[in-house]
């Protein structure tokens, strides 16, 4: 698995010498009241979005984060779970684990509430997590799964599913690409390690999650990320890469298939005060309701002229039909 060796070498270098441009996040480095993020953590923010969402993090959850980077998201998670070992950070690169430990000492000096013992750093890889079954409320990874080839991706997702409690959630940010890539790009170990050539189409990414058993998928954001151009990469055309933020929830898969939210909404504008589809969905007049793609298809099949169904916005922020 030379591509994994290339990845480990790349992030060993990044741990020893922070590389600000390694993974250009388009997100601001947000701070919460009383939370200060050390500059070194910001410089080592090797992600393509954010996996920290306050609505996922109520009631002192047990949190797992795989691929620790400089520890920024571990610190943000600890803000919501201020208990010894409340956050587990797993990484296969010794140098990255050591860098995070040092960064937490700096974080302690800037955040009176924070203690390094809130984060339990463990050596391990995504395909063999050193974590017990059904023990985690929220698991997360940022710009890691897109590096894996198909068989390893399947193993990594299965491991996350294993460690999550029932109804727990896996929160992710990864690059995606709707265009086909040639074999030279796909097989370039360094480009894969740089979170570029492993990018999958969104439908394939979602299918990998539902195949593992996740019953609800939420696509929370979709944003521009990178361009691969013929002058700098082995491609004859411009390739546009986006990043998405996704949550996969360990709910049972319904008999009629998983619920995948891609930011669609339905609006009823008929003569009555509401519309009941007799399948568990009540649409109040002129009140938009978020719907999963499955429900959107079912409503469209009714052929009514008083229900509007929006296209996918690829932004979903909770609530909705399921």
Short mmCIF file of C-alpha atoms in Angstrom, two decimals:
data_model
loop_
_atom_site.label_atom_id
_atom_site.label_comp_id
_atom_site.label_asym_id
_atom_site.label_seq_id
_atom_site.Cartn_x
_atom_site.Cartn_y
_atom_site.Cartn_z
CA UNK A 1 0.00 0.00 0.00
CA UNK A 2 2.52 2.56 -1.23
CA UNK A 3 -0.08 5.33 -1.26
CA UNK A 4 -0.53 4.99 2.52
CA UNK A 5 3.24 5.14 2.99
CA UNK A 6 3.31 8.31 0.89
CA UNK A 7 0.51 9.76 3.03
CA UNK A 8 2.32 8.95 6.28
CA UNK A 9 5.56 10.48 4.98
CA UNK A 10 3.76 13.62 3.84
CA UNK A 11 2.09 14.19 7.21
CA UNK A 12 5.27 13.33 9.10
CA UNK A 13 6.91 16.21 7.21
CA UNK A 14 3.90 18.43 7.93
CA UNK A 15 4.12 17.64 11.64
CA UNK A 16 7.82 18.50 11.80
CA UNK A 17 7.50 21.60 9.60
CA UNK A 18 3.96 23.04 9.50
CA UNK A 19 2.79 23.59 5.92
CA UNK A 20 0.11 26.28 5.92
CA UNK A 21 -0.90 25.61 2.31
CA UNK A 22 -1.04 21.82 2.54
CA UNK A 23 -4.83 21.60 2.72
CA UNK A 24 -6.47 24.93 2.03
CA UNK A 25 -9.61 25.11 4.07
CA UNK A 26 -12.19 27.60 2.85
CA UNK A 27 -13.63 27.87 6.36
CA UNK A 28 -12.71 30.65 8.78
CA UNK A 29 -11.00 29.56 11.98
CA UNK A 30 -14.04 30.15 14.15
CA UNK A 31 -13.76 30.73 17.87
CA UNK A 32 -16.38 30.37 20.60
CA UNK A 33 -16.68 32.40 23.81
CA UNK A 34 -13.68 31.57 25.97
CA UNK A 35 -12.02 29.49 23.22
CA UNK A 36 -8.67 30.65 21.88
CA UNK A 37 -6.98 28.63 19.15
CA UNK A 38 -3.17 28.84 19.20
CA UNK A 39 -1.54 30.08 16.01
CA UNK A 40 0.41 26.84 15.59
CA UNK A 41 -2.87 24.89 15.50
CA UNK A 42 -4.19 27.20 12.81
CA UNK A 43 -1.01 26.70 10.76
CA UNK A 44 -1.49 22.91 11.06
CA UNK A 45 -5.17 22.96 10.12
CA UNK A 46 -4.89 20.26 7.44
CA UNK A 47 -8.56 19.94 6.56
CA UNK A 48 -11.02 20.97 3.85
CA UNK A 49 -13.91 22.13 6.05
CA UNK A 50 -15.15 21.75 9.62
CA UNK A 51 -16.49 18.73 11.48
CA UNK A 52 -17.35 20.65 14.66
CA UNK A 53 -21.08 21.44 14.84
CA UNK A 54 -22.52 22.51 18.22
CA UNK A 55 -25.84 20.76 17.59
CA UNK A 56 -24.00 17.41 17.43
CA UNK A 57 -22.22 18.01 20.72
CA UNK A 58 -24.80 18.29 23.50
CA UNK A 59 -24.73 16.48 26.87
CA UNK A 60 -20.97 15.93 27.17
CA UNK A 61 -20.60 13.46 24.29
CA UNK A 62 -17.80 10.93 23.91
CA UNK A 63 -15.98 12.03 20.75
CA UNK A 64 -13.54 10.29 18.42
CA UNK A 65 -11.42 12.18 15.90
CA UNK A 66 -9.26 10.26 13.42
CA UNK A 67 -6.25 12.00 11.87
CA UNK A 68 -5.38 14.54 14.56
CA UNK A 69 -3.51 17.16 12.53
CA UNK A 70 -2.28 19.92 14.82
CA UNK A 71 -5.07 19.32 17.30
CA UNK A 72 -7.33 22.26 16.38
CA UNK A 73 -10.54 20.29 15.98
CA UNK A 74 -9.65 18.16 19.01
CA UNK A 75 -9.48 21.39 21.04
CA UNK A 76 -12.79 22.56 19.59
CA UNK A 77 -14.41 19.22 20.44
CA UNK A 78 -13.00 19.37 23.98
CA UNK A 79 -14.78 22.72 24.41
CA UNK A 80 -18.04 20.74 24.36
CA UNK A 81 -16.85 17.70 26.35
CA UNK A 82 -14.82 19.00 29.28
CA UNK A 83 -14.03 15.69 30.91
CA UNK A 84 -11.01 13.47 31.21
CA UNK A 85 -10.73 11.42 28.01
CA UNK A 86 -13.90 12.98 26.64
CA UNK A 87 -12.21 13.27 23.25
CA UNK A 88 -10.12 10.50 21.68
CA UNK A 89 -7.64 11.44 18.96
CA UNK A 90 -6.21 8.65 16.78
CA UNK A 91 -3.32 9.00 14.33
CA UNK A 92 -0.84 6.60 12.74
CA UNK A 93 1.94 9.21 12.51
CA UNK A 94 4.01 9.46 15.72
CA UNK A 95 5.29 12.92 14.84
CA UNK A 96 1.75 14.25 14.44
CA UNK A 97 0.72 12.86 17.82
CA UNK A 98 3.75 14.47 19.44
CA UNK A 99 3.09 17.80 17.73
CA UNK A 100 -0.50 17.75 19.03
CA UNK A 101 0.70 17.07 22.57
CA UNK A 102 2.97 20.11 22.41
CA UNK A 103 0.18 22.22 20.92
CA UNK A 104 -2.15 21.26 23.77
CA UNK A 105 0.33 22.68 26.27
CA UNK A 106 0.09 25.97 24.40
CA UNK A 107 -3.70 25.66 24.33
CA UNK A 108 -3.72 25.23 28.13
CA UNK A 109 -1.84 28.52 28.55
CA UNK A 110 -4.42 30.37 26.42
CA UNK A 111 -7.59 28.63 27.65
CA UNK A 112 -8.04 28.47 31.45
CA UNK A 113 -10.83 25.88 31.08
CA UNK A 114 -8.79 23.43 28.98
CA UNK A 115 -6.71 20.55 30.31
CA UNK A 116 -4.67 18.24 28.09
CA UNK A 117 -6.24 15.26 29.86
CA UNK A 118 -9.53 16.12 28.15
CA UNK A 119 -7.97 14.60 24.99
CA UNK A 120 -6.71 11.01 24.92
CA UNK A 121 -4.24 10.64 22.05
CA UNK A 122 -3.80 7.09 20.74
CA UNK A 123 -1.58 5.53 18.08
CA UNK A 124 -3.65 3.69 15.51
CA UNK A 125 -5.00 3.76 11.98
CA UNK A 126 -8.46 4.24 10.54
CA UNK A 127 -8.78 0.59 9.49
CA UNK A 128 -8.03 -0.71 13.01
CA UNK A 129 -9.33 1.80 15.53
CA UNK A 130 -8.13 1.27 19.13
CA UNK A 131 -11.66 1.93 20.41
CA UNK A 132 -14.38 -0.32 21.85
CA UNK A 133 -17.59 -1.22 20.01
CA UNK A 134 -20.63 1.05 20.50
CA UNK A 135 -18.72 3.50 22.71
CA UNK A 136 -18.67 6.79 20.75
CA UNK A 137 -21.39 9.45 20.40
CA UNK A 138 -19.72 11.52 17.66
CA UNK A 139 -16.91 10.33 15.39
CA UNK A 140 -15.20 12.65 12.92
CA UNK A 141 -12.57 12.82 10.21
CA UNK A 142 -11.47 15.74 8.07
CA UNK A 143 -9.93 15.23 4.64
CA UNK A 144 -8.84 11.67 5.42
CA UNK A 145 -11.28 9.21 3.85
CA UNK A 146 -10.80 10.62 0.34
CA UNK A 147 -7.18 9.44 0.53
CA UNK A 148 -8.19 5.77 0.79
CA UNK A 149 -8.69 3.47 -2.16
CA UNK A 150 -11.94 1.51 -2.36
CA UNK A 151 -11.14 -1.50 -0.14
CA UNK A 152 -9.49 0.61 2.56
CA UNK A 153 -12.30 3.16 2.45
CA UNK A 154 -14.80 0.37 3.05
CA UNK A 155 -12.79 -0.83 6.06
CA UNK A 156 -12.43 2.68 7.50
CA UNK A 157 -16.15 3.41 7.27
CA UNK A 158 -16.98 0.01 8.79
CA UNK A 159 -14.67 0.78 11.71
CA UNK A 160 -16.39 4.10 12.36
CA UNK A 161 -19.76 2.34 12.25
CA UNK A 162 -18.50 -0.29 14.70
CA UNK A 163 -17.36 2.15 17.39
CA UNK A 164 -20.43 4.42 17.23
CA UNK A 165 -23.31 3.99 19.65
CA UNK A 166 -26.77 3.41 18.12
CA UNK A 167 -27.95 6.77 16.71
CA UNK A 168 -24.39 8.10 16.97
CA UNK A 169 -23.09 10.18 14.11
CA UNK A 170 -20.04 10.24 11.89
CA UNK A 171 -19.21 13.81 10.84
CA UNK A 172 -16.88 14.32 7.89
CA UNK A 173 -15.37 16.80 5.51
CA UNK A 174 -13.84 15.52 2.28
CA UNK A 175 -13.08 16.67 -1.27
CA UNK A 176 -15.42 15.35 -3.96
CA UNK A 177 -15.31 15.47 -7.75
CA UNK A 178 -18.06 14.82 -10.29
CA UNK A 179 -15.68 14.56 -13.26
CA UNK A 180 -13.85 11.35 -14.19
CA UNK A 181 -10.11 11.32 -13.48
CA UNK A 182 -7.57 9.44 -15.59
CA UNK A 183 -5.54 6.54 -14.19
CA UNK A 184 -2.37 8.63 -13.94
CA UNK A 185 -4.10 11.00 -11.53
CA UNK A 186 -5.82 8.22 -9.60
CA UNK A 187 -2.58 6.26 -9.17
CA UNK A 188 -0.38 9.20 -8.17
CA UNK A 189 0.37 8.44 -4.51
CA UNK A 190 1.37 11.99 -3.61
CA UNK A 191 -1.69 13.59 -5.24
CA UNK A 192 -3.86 11.13 -3.35
CA UNK A 193 -2.06 12.00 -0.10
CA UNK A 194 -2.64 15.68 -0.88
CA UNK A 195 -6.42 15.08 -0.87
CA UNK A 196 -6.81 15.57 -4.61
CA UNK A 197 -6.86 12.48 -6.80
CA UNK A 198 -8.92 10.30 -4.44
CA UNK A 199 -11.96 12.57 -4.61
CA UNK A 200 -15.17 10.64 -5.37
CA UNK A 201 -18.49 11.78 -6.86
CA UNK A 202 -20.99 12.58 -4.12
CA UNK A 203 -23.29 9.66 -5.03
CA UNK A 204 -20.42 7.18 -4.68
CA UNK A 205 -19.35 8.78 -1.39
CA UNK A 206 -22.90 8.53 -0.01
CA UNK A 207 -23.31 4.94 -1.26
CA UNK A 208 -20.16 3.89 0.60
CA UNK A 209 -21.77 5.20 3.80
CA UNK A 210 -25.19 3.61 3.28
CA UNK A 211 -23.57 0.31 2.22
CA UNK A 212 -21.92 0.28 5.67
CA UNK A 213 -25.35 0.52 7.32
CA UNK A 214 -25.82 4.23 8.02
CA UNK A 215 -29.56 4.91 7.70
CA UNK A 216 -29.49 8.73 7.51
CA UNK A 217 -27.07 10.90 5.55
CA UNK A 218 -27.00 14.69 5.82
CA UNK A 219 -25.05 16.78 3.31
CA UNK A 220 -24.52 19.98 5.23
CA UNK A 221 -22.33 22.01 2.90
CA UNK A 222 -20.80 21.88 -0.57
CA UNK A 223 -18.10 24.38 -1.52
CA UNK A 224 -15.41 25.04 -4.16
CA UNK A 225 -12.05 23.49 -3.25
CA UNK A 226 -9.41 23.05 -5.99
CA UNK A 227 -8.71 23.05 -9.72
CA UNK A 228 -6.43 20.51 -11.40
CA UNK A 229 -5.21 22.13 -14.64
CA UNK A 230 -3.20 20.71 -17.55
CA UNK A 231 -0.21 23.00 -16.88
CA UNK A 232 0.41 21.60 -13.41
CA UNK A 233 -1.18 18.15 -13.35
CA UNK A 234 -1.34 15.12 -15.69
CA UNK A 235 -4.74 15.94 -17.17
CA UNK A 236 -5.97 17.20 -20.54
CA UNK A 237 -8.88 19.16 -19.05
CA UNK A 238 -9.65 21.35 -16.08
CA UNK A 239 -10.93 19.26 -13.19
CA UNK A 240 -13.03 21.01 -10.57
CA UNK A 241 -12.93 19.63 -7.02
CA UNK A 242 -15.37 20.60 -4.28
CA UNK A 243 -15.43 19.91 -0.55
CA UNK A 244 -18.50 18.65 1.27
CA UNK A 245 -19.43 18.41 4.93
CA UNK A 246 -21.49 15.30 5.71
CA UNK A 247 -23.00 13.59 8.74
CA UNK A 248 -23.84 9.88 8.63
CA UNK A 249 -26.12 8.71 11.43
CA UNK A 250 -26.15 5.15 12.77
CA UNK A 251 -29.90 4.77 12.44
CA UNK A 252 -31.49 1.58 11.13
CA UNK A 253 -32.01 1.70 7.36
CA UNK A 254 -35.77 1.93 6.66
CA UNK A 255 -37.40 -0.80 4.59
CA UNK A 256 -37.68 1.57 1.62
CA UNK A 257 -34.02 2.65 1.79
CA UNK A 258 -31.83 5.21 3.58
CA UNK A 259 -32.79 8.84 4.06
CA UNK A 260 -30.32 11.04 2.19
CA UNK A 261 -30.70 14.79 2.68
CA UNK A 262 -29.18 16.86 -0.12
CA UNK A 263 -30.90 20.13 0.74
CA UNK A 264 -34.24 19.66 -0.97
CA UNK A 265 -37.43 21.25 0.36
CA UNK A 266 -41.15 20.91 -0.37
CA UNK A 267 -43.71 23.72 -0.24
CA UNK A 268 -47.46 23.05 -0.33
CA UNK A 269 -49.53 25.94 -1.72
CA UNK A 270 -52.96 24.36 -2.22
CA UNK A 271 -56.41 25.35 -0.99
CA UNK A 272 -56.26 23.59 2.40
CA UNK A 273 -54.27 24.54 5.49
CA UNK A 274 -52.03 21.51 5.09
CA UNK A 275 -51.33 18.45 3.01
CA UNK A 276 -50.91 14.98 4.53
CA UNK A 277 -49.32 12.38 2.24
CA UNK A 278 -50.40 9.59 4.64
CA UNK A 279 -46.78 8.46 4.80
CA UNK A 280 -45.76 10.49 7.84
CA UNK A 281 -45.26 13.87 6.18
CA UNK A 282 -47.50 16.88 6.84
CA UNK A 283 -46.85 19.98 4.76
CA UNK A 284 -48.27 23.19 6.23
CA UNK A 285 -49.47 25.69 3.64
CA UNK A 286 -46.64 27.85 2.31
CA UNK A 287 -44.22 26.54 4.94
CA UNK A 288 -41.11 24.92 3.45
CA UNK A 289 -40.11 21.59 4.94
CA UNK A 290 -36.74 19.93 4.41
CA UNK A 291 -37.17 16.54 2.77
CA UNK A 292 -34.83 13.69 1.95
CA UNK A 293 -34.37 12.67 -1.67
CA UNK A 294 -36.54 9.60 -1.13
CA UNK A 295 -39.48 11.71 0.09
CA UNK A 296 -38.92 14.20 -2.73
CA UNK A 297 -39.34 11.38 -5.24
CA UNK A 298 -42.47 10.08 -3.54
CA UNK A 299 -44.11 13.52 -3.48
CA UNK A 300 -43.18 14.18 -7.10
CA UNK A 301 -44.76 10.88 -8.12
CA UNK A 302 -48.15 12.11 -6.84
CA UNK A 303 -48.34 14.45 -9.81
CA UNK A 304 -49.88 17.30 -7.81
CA UNK A 305 -49.76 20.86 -9.11
CA UNK A 306 -49.85 22.42 -5.63
CA UNK A 307 -46.55 21.06 -4.24
CA UNK A 308 -43.23 22.64 -5.21
CA UNK A 309 -40.08 20.58 -4.73
CA UNK A 310 -36.77 22.42 -4.85
CA UNK A 311 -33.60 21.13 -6.41
CA UNK A 312 -30.76 19.93 -4.18
CA UNK A 313 -29.00 22.86 -2.53
CA UNK A 314 -26.46 20.57 -0.83
CA UNK A 315 -27.04 22.46 2.39
CA UNK A 316 -28.98 20.76 5.16
CA UNK A 317 -29.21 22.10 8.71
CA UNK A 318 -31.54 19.73 10.54
CA UNK A 319 -35.26 19.26 11.00
CA UNK A 320 -37.15 17.90 8.07
CA UNK A 321 -39.29 14.98 7.14
CA UNK A 322 -37.66 11.97 8.74
#
